[in-house]
Tab-separated table of C-alpha atoms and ligand atoms in Angstrom:
chain	number	residue	atom	x	y	z
A	50	MET	CA	-35.974	88.734	11.707
A	51	GLY	CA	-32.364	89.360	13.228
A	52	GLU	CA	-30.864	92.554	11.888
A	53	TYR	CA	-27.833	92.171	9.424
A	54	ILE	CA	-24.855	94.092	8.604
A	55	ASP	CA	-22.082	94.110	5.843
A	56	LEU	CA	-18.627	95.642	6.874
A	57	HIS	CA	-17.135	95.084	3.334
A	58	LEU	CA	-18.393	96.989	0.044
A	59	HIS	CA	-15.811	98.340	-3.022
A	60	THR	CA	-17.995	101.452	-4.682
A	61	THR	CA	-16.879	103.425	-8.075
A	62	PHE	CA	-13.712	104.865	-5.903
A	63	SER	CA	-12.047	101.955	-6.425
A	64	ASP	CA	-13.156	99.122	-8.356
A	65	GLY	CA	-17.021	98.234	-7.607
A	66	THR	CA	-19.651	99.638	-9.668
A	67	LEU	CA	-22.108	101.731	-6.748
A	68	THR	CA	-21.714	105.033	-6.330
A	69	PRO	CA	-21.587	104.990	-2.481
A	70	SER	CA	-24.989	106.714	-3.009
A	71	GLN	CA	-26.196	103.738	-4.505
A	72	ILE	CA	-24.205	101.584	-1.892
A	73	VAL	CA	-26.400	102.956	0.513
A	74	ASP	CA	-29.402	103.211	-0.904
A	75	GLN	CA	-28.886	99.334	-2.181
A	76	ALA	CA	-28.077	98.611	1.273
A	77	LYS	CA	-31.164	100.162	2.710
A	78	LYS	CA	-33.132	98.068	-0.133
A	79	CYS	CA	-31.426	94.548	1.708
A	80	ASN	CA	-32.768	95.738	4.530
A	81	LEU	CA	-28.976	95.964	6.092
A	82	LYS	CA	-28.759	97.678	9.372
A	83	ALA	CA	-25.136	98.870	9.028
A	84	ILE	CA	-22.180	98.592	6.064
A	85	ALA	CA	-18.438	99.457	5.876
A	86	ILE	CA	-17.425	101.374	2.485
A	87	THR	CA	-13.660	99.506	2.016
A	88	ASP	CA	-12.535	100.568	-1.287
A	89	HIS	CA	-8.651	99.392	-1.791
A	90	ASP	CA	-6.389	101.420	-0.688
A	91	THR	CA	-8.696	104.798	-0.851
A	92	ILE	CA	-10.912	106.721	1.699
A	93	ASN	CA	-12.439	109.446	-1.148
A	94	GLY	CA	-16.130	107.416	-1.444
A	95	VAL	CA	-16.629	107.075	2.653
A	96	GLU	CA	-17.584	110.825	2.866
A	97	GLU	CA	-20.728	110.394	0.641
A	98	ALA	CA	-21.051	107.319	2.215
A	99	LEU	CA	-21.382	108.626	5.703
A	100	ARG	CA	-23.807	111.390	3.777
A	101	SER	CA	-26.069	109.438	2.343
A	102	GLY	CA	-26.385	107.474	5.266
A	103	GLU	CA	-27.119	109.518	7.013
A	104	LYS	CA	-30.016	111.113	4.807
A	105	GLU	CA	-30.973	107.038	4.962
A	106	GLY	CA	-31.497	106.505	7.834
A	107	LEU	CA	-28.372	104.227	7.754
A	108	GLU	CA	-25.374	103.250	9.765
A	109	VAL	CA	-22.367	103.846	7.262
A	110	ILE	CA	-18.692	102.877	9.385
A	111	PRO	CA	-15.673	104.405	7.687
A	112	GLY	CA	-13.102	102.194	6.539
A	113	VAL	CA	-10.220	101.304	3.601
A	114	GLU	CA	-8.935	97.455	2.680
A	115	LEU	CA	-5.046	98.675	2.148
A	116	SER	CA	-2.985	96.067	0.387
A	117	ALA	CA	0.691	95.598	2.085
A	118	GLU	CA	3.099	92.426	1.944
A	119	PHE	CA	3.526	89.649	4.872
A	120	ASP	CA	5.651	86.802	2.872
A	121	ARG	CA	2.747	87.672	0.539
A	122	GLU	CA	0.111	89.901	-0.369
A	123	MET	CA	-2.126	90.283	1.472
A	124	HIS	CA	-5.340	92.639	2.583
A	125	LEU	CA	-6.032	94.885	5.970
A	126	LEU	CA	-9.228	96.063	6.526
A	127	GLY	CA	-9.147	99.416	8.658
A	128	LEU	CA	-12.392	99.465	10.598
A	129	PHE	CA	-14.085	103.363	11.735
A	130	ILE	CA	-10.831	105.040	10.971
A	131	ASP	CA	-10.751	108.659	10.611
A	132	TYR	CA	-10.977	108.909	7.330
A	133	LYS	CA	-8.978	112.681	7.261
A	134	ASN	CA	-6.386	111.522	8.952
A	135	LYS	CA	-3.422	112.818	7.562
A	136	LYS	CA	-0.623	109.621	7.964
A	137	LEU	CA	-3.154	107.887	6.705
A	138	HIS	CA	-3.349	110.174	3.826
A	139	ASN	CA	0.019	109.641	2.815
A	140	ILE	CA	0.462	106.043	3.099
A	141	LEU	CA	-2.380	106.182	0.227
A	142	GLU	CA	-0.440	108.541	-1.959
A	143	ILE	CA	2.292	106.299	-1.811
A	144	LEU	CA	-0.205	103.192	-3.025
A	145	LYS	CA	-1.287	105.072	-5.534
A	146	THR	CA	1.708	105.990	-6.885
A	147	HIS	CA	2.210	102.203	-7.040
A	148	ARG	CA	-0.694	101.584	-8.540
A	149	GLU	CA	0.121	103.899	-11.108
A	150	ASN	CA	3.750	102.894	-11.053
A	151	ARG	CA	2.804	99.353	-12.179
A	152	ASN	CA	-1.085	99.612	-14.626
A	153	PRO	CA	0.930	101.058	-17.529
A	154	LEU	CA	3.676	98.158	-17.351
A	155	ILE	CA	0.317	95.511	-17.506
A	156	VAL	CA	-1.060	97.677	-20.693
A	157	GLU	CA	2.557	96.888	-22.261
A	158	ARG	CA	2.578	93.671	-21.625
A	159	LEU	CA	-0.842	92.834	-22.617
A	160	ASN	CA	-0.130	94.506	-25.899
A	161	ASN	CA	2.906	93.241	-26.517
A	162	VAL	CA	0.466	89.697	-26.718
A	163	GLY	CA	-1.134	92.112	-29.381
A	164	ILE	CA	-4.023	92.751	-27.102
A	165	ASP	CA	-5.432	96.079	-28.393
A	166	ILE	CA	-5.675	98.518	-25.388
A	167	THR	CA	-4.624	101.777	-24.126
A	168	TYR	CA	-3.817	103.124	-20.546
A	169	GLU	CA	-5.173	106.332	-21.341
A	170	GLU	CA	-8.785	103.720	-21.937
A	171	VAL	CA	-7.623	102.197	-18.374
A	172	LYS	CA	-8.006	105.333	-16.993
A	173	ASN	CA	-11.320	106.411	-18.256
A	174	ALA	CA	-12.747	103.202	-17.041
A	175	ALA	CA	-11.982	104.160	-14.002
A	176	HIS	CA	-12.400	107.566	-13.526
A	177	ASN	CA	-9.113	108.463	-13.139
A	178	ARG	CA	-9.983	107.279	-9.724
A	179	ILE	CA	-7.874	104.018	-8.061
A	180	ILE	CA	-7.163	101.948	-10.547
A	181	GLY	CA	-7.642	98.228	-10.132
A	182	ARG	CA	-6.885	95.252	-12.734
A	183	PRO	CA	-10.608	94.581	-12.648
A	184	HIS	CA	-11.178	98.015	-14.614
A	185	ILE	CA	-8.447	95.854	-17.323
A	186	ALA	CA	-10.732	93.060	-16.892
A	187	ASN	CA	-13.444	94.256	-17.662
A	188	ILE	CA	-12.162	96.227	-20.824
A	189	LEU	CA	-10.759	92.929	-22.291
A	190	ILE	CA	-14.469	91.514	-21.799
A	191	ASN	CA	-16.137	94.351	-24.079
A	192	LYS	CA	-13.854	94.175	-26.543
A	193	GLY	CA	-13.939	90.062	-26.560
A	194	TYR	CA	-11.334	89.067	-25.525
A	195	VAL	CA	-12.599	87.165	-22.833
A	196	LYS	CA	-16.104	86.385	-21.693
A	197	ASP	CA	-15.924	86.769	-18.067
A	198	MET	CA	-13.906	88.601	-15.356
A	199	HIS	CA	-13.013	85.101	-14.083
A	200	GLU	CA	-11.364	84.093	-17.344
A	201	ALA	CA	-9.225	87.750	-17.246
A	202	PHE	CA	-7.488	86.715	-15.032
A	203	ASP	CA	-7.001	83.575	-15.305
A	204	LYS	CA	-5.607	83.871	-18.454
A	205	TYR	CA	-3.860	87.481	-18.501
A	206	LEU	CA	-4.234	89.226	-14.810
A	207	GLY	CA	-3.883	86.782	-12.547
A	208	VAL	CA	0.065	85.938	-10.866
A	209	GLY	CA	2.000	84.633	-12.905
A	210	LYS	CA	0.030	85.289	-15.931
A	211	ILE	CA	1.401	87.317	-18.873
A	212	GLY	CA	-0.038	90.170	-18.084
A	213	TYR	CA	0.683	89.979	-14.159
A	214	VAL	CA	2.670	93.245	-13.004
A	215	LYS	CA	3.388	92.818	-9.083
A	216	LYS	CA	3.141	96.192	-7.735
A	217	ASP	CA	5.478	97.678	-4.798
A	218	ARG	CA	3.327	96.814	-1.032
A	219	ILE	CA	4.033	98.505	1.941
A	220	PRO	CA	4.949	96.187	4.501
A	221	ALA	CA	1.922	94.885	6.741
A	222	ASP	CA	3.388	96.075	10.323
A	223	LEU	CA	3.285	99.741	8.564
A	224	ALA	CA	-0.457	99.504	7.086
A	225	ILE	CA	-1.310	98.312	10.773
A	226	ASN	CA	0.331	100.985	12.457
A	227	ILE	CA	-0.584	103.740	10.010
A	228	ILE	CA	-4.591	102.119	10.329
A	229	LYS	CA	-4.532	102.259	14.078
A	230	GLU	CA	-2.907	105.923	14.291
A	231	ALA	CA	-5.908	106.445	12.365
A	232	ASN	CA	-8.145	105.127	15.321
A	233	GLY	CA	-8.575	102.133	12.677
A	234	ILE	CA	-9.254	98.902	13.789
A	235	PRO	CA	-6.824	96.360	11.606
A	236	ILE	CA	-8.659	93.642	10.571
A	237	LEU	CA	-7.126	90.715	8.518
A	238	ALA	CA	-9.529	90.049	4.997
A	239	HIS	CA	-11.320	87.327	3.537
A	240	PRO	CA	-7.793	84.743	5.028
A	241	GLY	CA	-9.466	82.500	3.166
A	242	HIS	CA	-7.817	83.622	-0.185
A	243	PHE	CA	-4.066	82.295	1.476
A	244	ARG	CA	-5.296	78.764	0.927
A	245	LYS	CA	-4.101	77.498	4.139
A	246	THR	CA	-5.133	74.706	6.179
A	247	ALA	CA	-6.799	75.859	9.766
A	248	LYS	CA	-3.206	75.437	11.045
A	249	GLU	CA	-1.465	77.199	9.304
A	250	LEU	CA	-3.975	80.123	9.109
A	251	ASP	CA	-4.054	79.579	12.955
A	252	LYS	CA	-0.232	80.427	12.801
A	253	PHE	CA	0.034	83.092	10.135
A	254	ILE	CA	-2.689	85.315	11.736
A	255	PHE	CA	-1.007	84.785	15.621
A	256	GLU	CA	1.982	86.429	13.763
A	257	LEU	CA	0.339	89.035	12.629
A	258	LYS	CA	-1.548	89.468	15.632
A	259	GLU	CA	2.282	90.078	17.445
A	260	ILE	CA	2.319	93.388	15.169
A	261	GLY	CA	-0.770	94.689	15.675
A	262	LEU	CA	-3.766	92.979	14.023
A	263	MET	CA	-6.831	92.961	15.856
A	264	GLY	CA	-9.214	90.890	14.259
A	265	VAL	CA	-9.967	88.787	10.936
A	266	GLU	CA	-12.597	88.534	8.701
A	267	ALA	CA	-14.231	85.133	9.781
A	268	TYR	CA	-17.216	85.894	7.698
A	269	HIS	CA	-16.722	86.772	3.901
A	270	SER	CA	-18.964	85.487	0.368
A	271	ASP	CA	-15.343	83.217	-0.127
A	272	HIS	CA	-15.466	81.005	3.304
A	273	ASP	CA	-16.989	78.221	2.559
A	274	GLU	CA	-19.075	76.879	6.834
A	275	GLU	CA	-15.387	75.446	7.554
A	276	THR	CA	-13.036	77.884	7.082
A	277	THR	CA	-15.872	80.721	8.523
A	278	LYS	CA	-15.646	78.302	11.515
A	279	ALA	CA	-12.187	77.814	11.601
A	280	LEU	CA	-11.288	81.258	11.906
A	281	VAL	CA	-13.678	81.990	14.254
A	282	LYS	CA	-12.026	79.523	17.039
A	283	ILE	CA	-8.639	80.665	16.050
A	284	ALA	CA	-10.145	84.764	16.707
A	285	ASP	CA	-11.557	83.324	20.060
A	286	LYS	CA	-8.219	81.322	20.692
A	287	HIS	CA	-5.973	84.566	20.485
A	288	ASN	CA	-8.511	87.068	21.583
A	289	LEU	CA	-9.237	88.516	17.731
A	290	LEU	CA	-11.869	90.485	17.282
A	291	ILE	CA	-14.013	89.093	13.837
A	292	SER	CA	-15.512	90.994	11.322
A	293	GLY	CA	-17.922	89.860	7.966
A	294	GLY	CA	-18.465	91.072	4.195
A	295	SER	CA	-19.959	90.579	1.167
A	296	ASP	CA	-16.929	92.450	-0.951
A	297	PHE	CA	-19.125	93.549	-3.002
A	298	HIS	CA	-18.015	94.893	-5.865
A	299	GLY	CA	-21.409	95.645	-7.830
A	300	GLU	CA	-21.514	94.417	-11.479
A	301	HIS	CA	-17.419	93.747	-11.725
A	302	LYS	CA	-18.205	90.685	-9.367
A	303	LYS	CA	-22.221	89.708	-11.010
A	304	HIS	CA	-22.460	86.814	-8.741
A	305	ILE	CA	-21.773	88.274	-5.155
A	306	PHE	CA	-24.336	90.254	-3.378
A	307	MET	CA	-24.361	93.061	-0.219
A	308	GLY	CA	-25.170	91.189	2.586
A	309	THR	CA	-25.457	88.056	1.295
A	310	GLY	CA	-22.531	86.932	-0.767
A	311	TYR	CA	-23.763	84.169	-3.433
A	312	GLY	CA	-27.019	83.928	-1.737
A	313	ASN	CA	-26.725	82.695	2.422
A	314	MET	CA	-24.468	84.090	4.250
A	315	LYS	CA	-25.576	86.424	7.159
A	316	ILE	CA	-23.547	88.701	9.054
A	317	GLU	CA	-25.412	89.481	13.067
A	318	TYR	CA	-25.672	93.156	13.453
A	319	ASN	CA	-23.716	91.845	17.211
A	320	ILE	CA	-20.423	91.945	15.193
A	321	LEU	CA	-20.582	94.965	14.274
A	322	GLU	CA	-21.681	95.602	18.124
A	323	ASN	CA	-18.363	94.111	19.396
A	324	LEU	CA	-16.256	95.938	17.522
A	325	LYS	CA	-17.574	99.323	18.696
A	326	LYS	CA	-16.341	97.699	22.265
A	327	VAL	CA	-12.939	98.421	21.840
A	328	PHE	CA	-13.251	102.161	21.719
A	329	ASN	CA	-15.560	101.917	25.048
B	257	AMP	P1	-5.083	94.630	-7.823
B	257	AMP	O1	-5.807	95.707	-6.501
B	257	AMP	O2	-5.380	95.990	-9.422
B	257	AMP	O3	-4.236	94.202	-7.859
B	257	AMP	O4	-7.062	94.475	-8.383
B	257	AMP	C1	-6.784	93.046	-7.469
B	257	AMP	C2	-8.887	92.924	-7.508
B	257	AMP	O5	-8.762	91.898	-8.408
B	257	AMP	C3	-8.922	91.926	-6.494
B	257	AMP	O6	-9.289	92.657	-4.661
B	257	AMP	C4	-10.356	91.603	-6.667
B	257	AMP	O7	-11.222	92.091	-6.363
B	257	AMP	C5	-10.120	91.334	-7.735
B	257	AMP	N1	-9.491	90.199	-8.232
B	257	AMP	C6	-8.352	90.090	-7.873
B	257	AMP	N2	-7.842	88.380	-8.191
B	257	AMP	C7	-9.018	88.186	-9.100
B	257	AMP	C8	-9.271	86.455	-9.361
B	257	AMP	N3	-9.067	85.660	-10.008
B	257	AMP	N4	-11.039	86.432	-10.823
B	257	AMP	C9	-11.763	87.716	-9.873
B	257	AMP	N5	-11.133	88.951	-9.385
B	257	AMP	C10	-10.140	88.734	-8.984
B	258	ZN	ZN1	-11.634	95.148	-5.980
B	259	FE	FE1	-9.516	92.184	-0.663
B	260	FE	FE1	-12.100	94.003	-1.224
């Protein structure tokens, strides 16, 4: 039996539903050998996860998933970041402000179409931490406006829908540089979400490499075998590192499991070993 890892996990510090310690417990139960905590635009869950990992004997990699822009919204994973880095903290403050500017506007738009929801409720749902659209979606589900997350994005929160408000984004090169400043490895998250052809992805990823990208998340719950293969090939061609993770969000994405995604994903420990070679 191989040894497996999961390098893309969300906790209650962003829009996941398990605390960092619960994530560590579950990873142990899943027999994972290492995990990375990659909350949206915050590192506040990292310390608890590191402590818990040490106690439970699980390797925990400090990470973050930054929202950035390169033509369109894209997510950059920063693995192995020094989560105490000052410049990183400054950027995270800016990203938090972008969310704080956006979220009340989403609520307002929903109110305008007769939906009973307050910003107070949203903040409470997120325990005053990083608020993401899944928190808002969850309220819509609980109040019976939609039946599930999918419908919430489809009807109200997705790009172009009635409750969609674009948040200000930082440019990709800035996000990449900050991750590097903090000694992290910048990795393009879930490239499959762009719905580009292999050829388009190749071009896009090469452009990002030119501004400092070091790796691509080839293994991800939403990638089919073909996408993963194409990404591994692109990474080899451009001398980029490969990463992989489930993008587990707990109950906010019920169908995605830690470690295995929709059920049959496996990410070998040697993926992590290759990433670590950067520091040798
Ligand atoms: P935000 O960071 O507030 O813009 O919310 C983005 C997060 O919402 C993503 O990271 C996903 O976790 C989730 N999300 C985005 N689009 C969808 C969708 N169509 N269905 C379910 N979850 C989504
Ligand atoms: Zn999320
Ligand atoms: Fe993402
Ligand atoms: Fe994610």
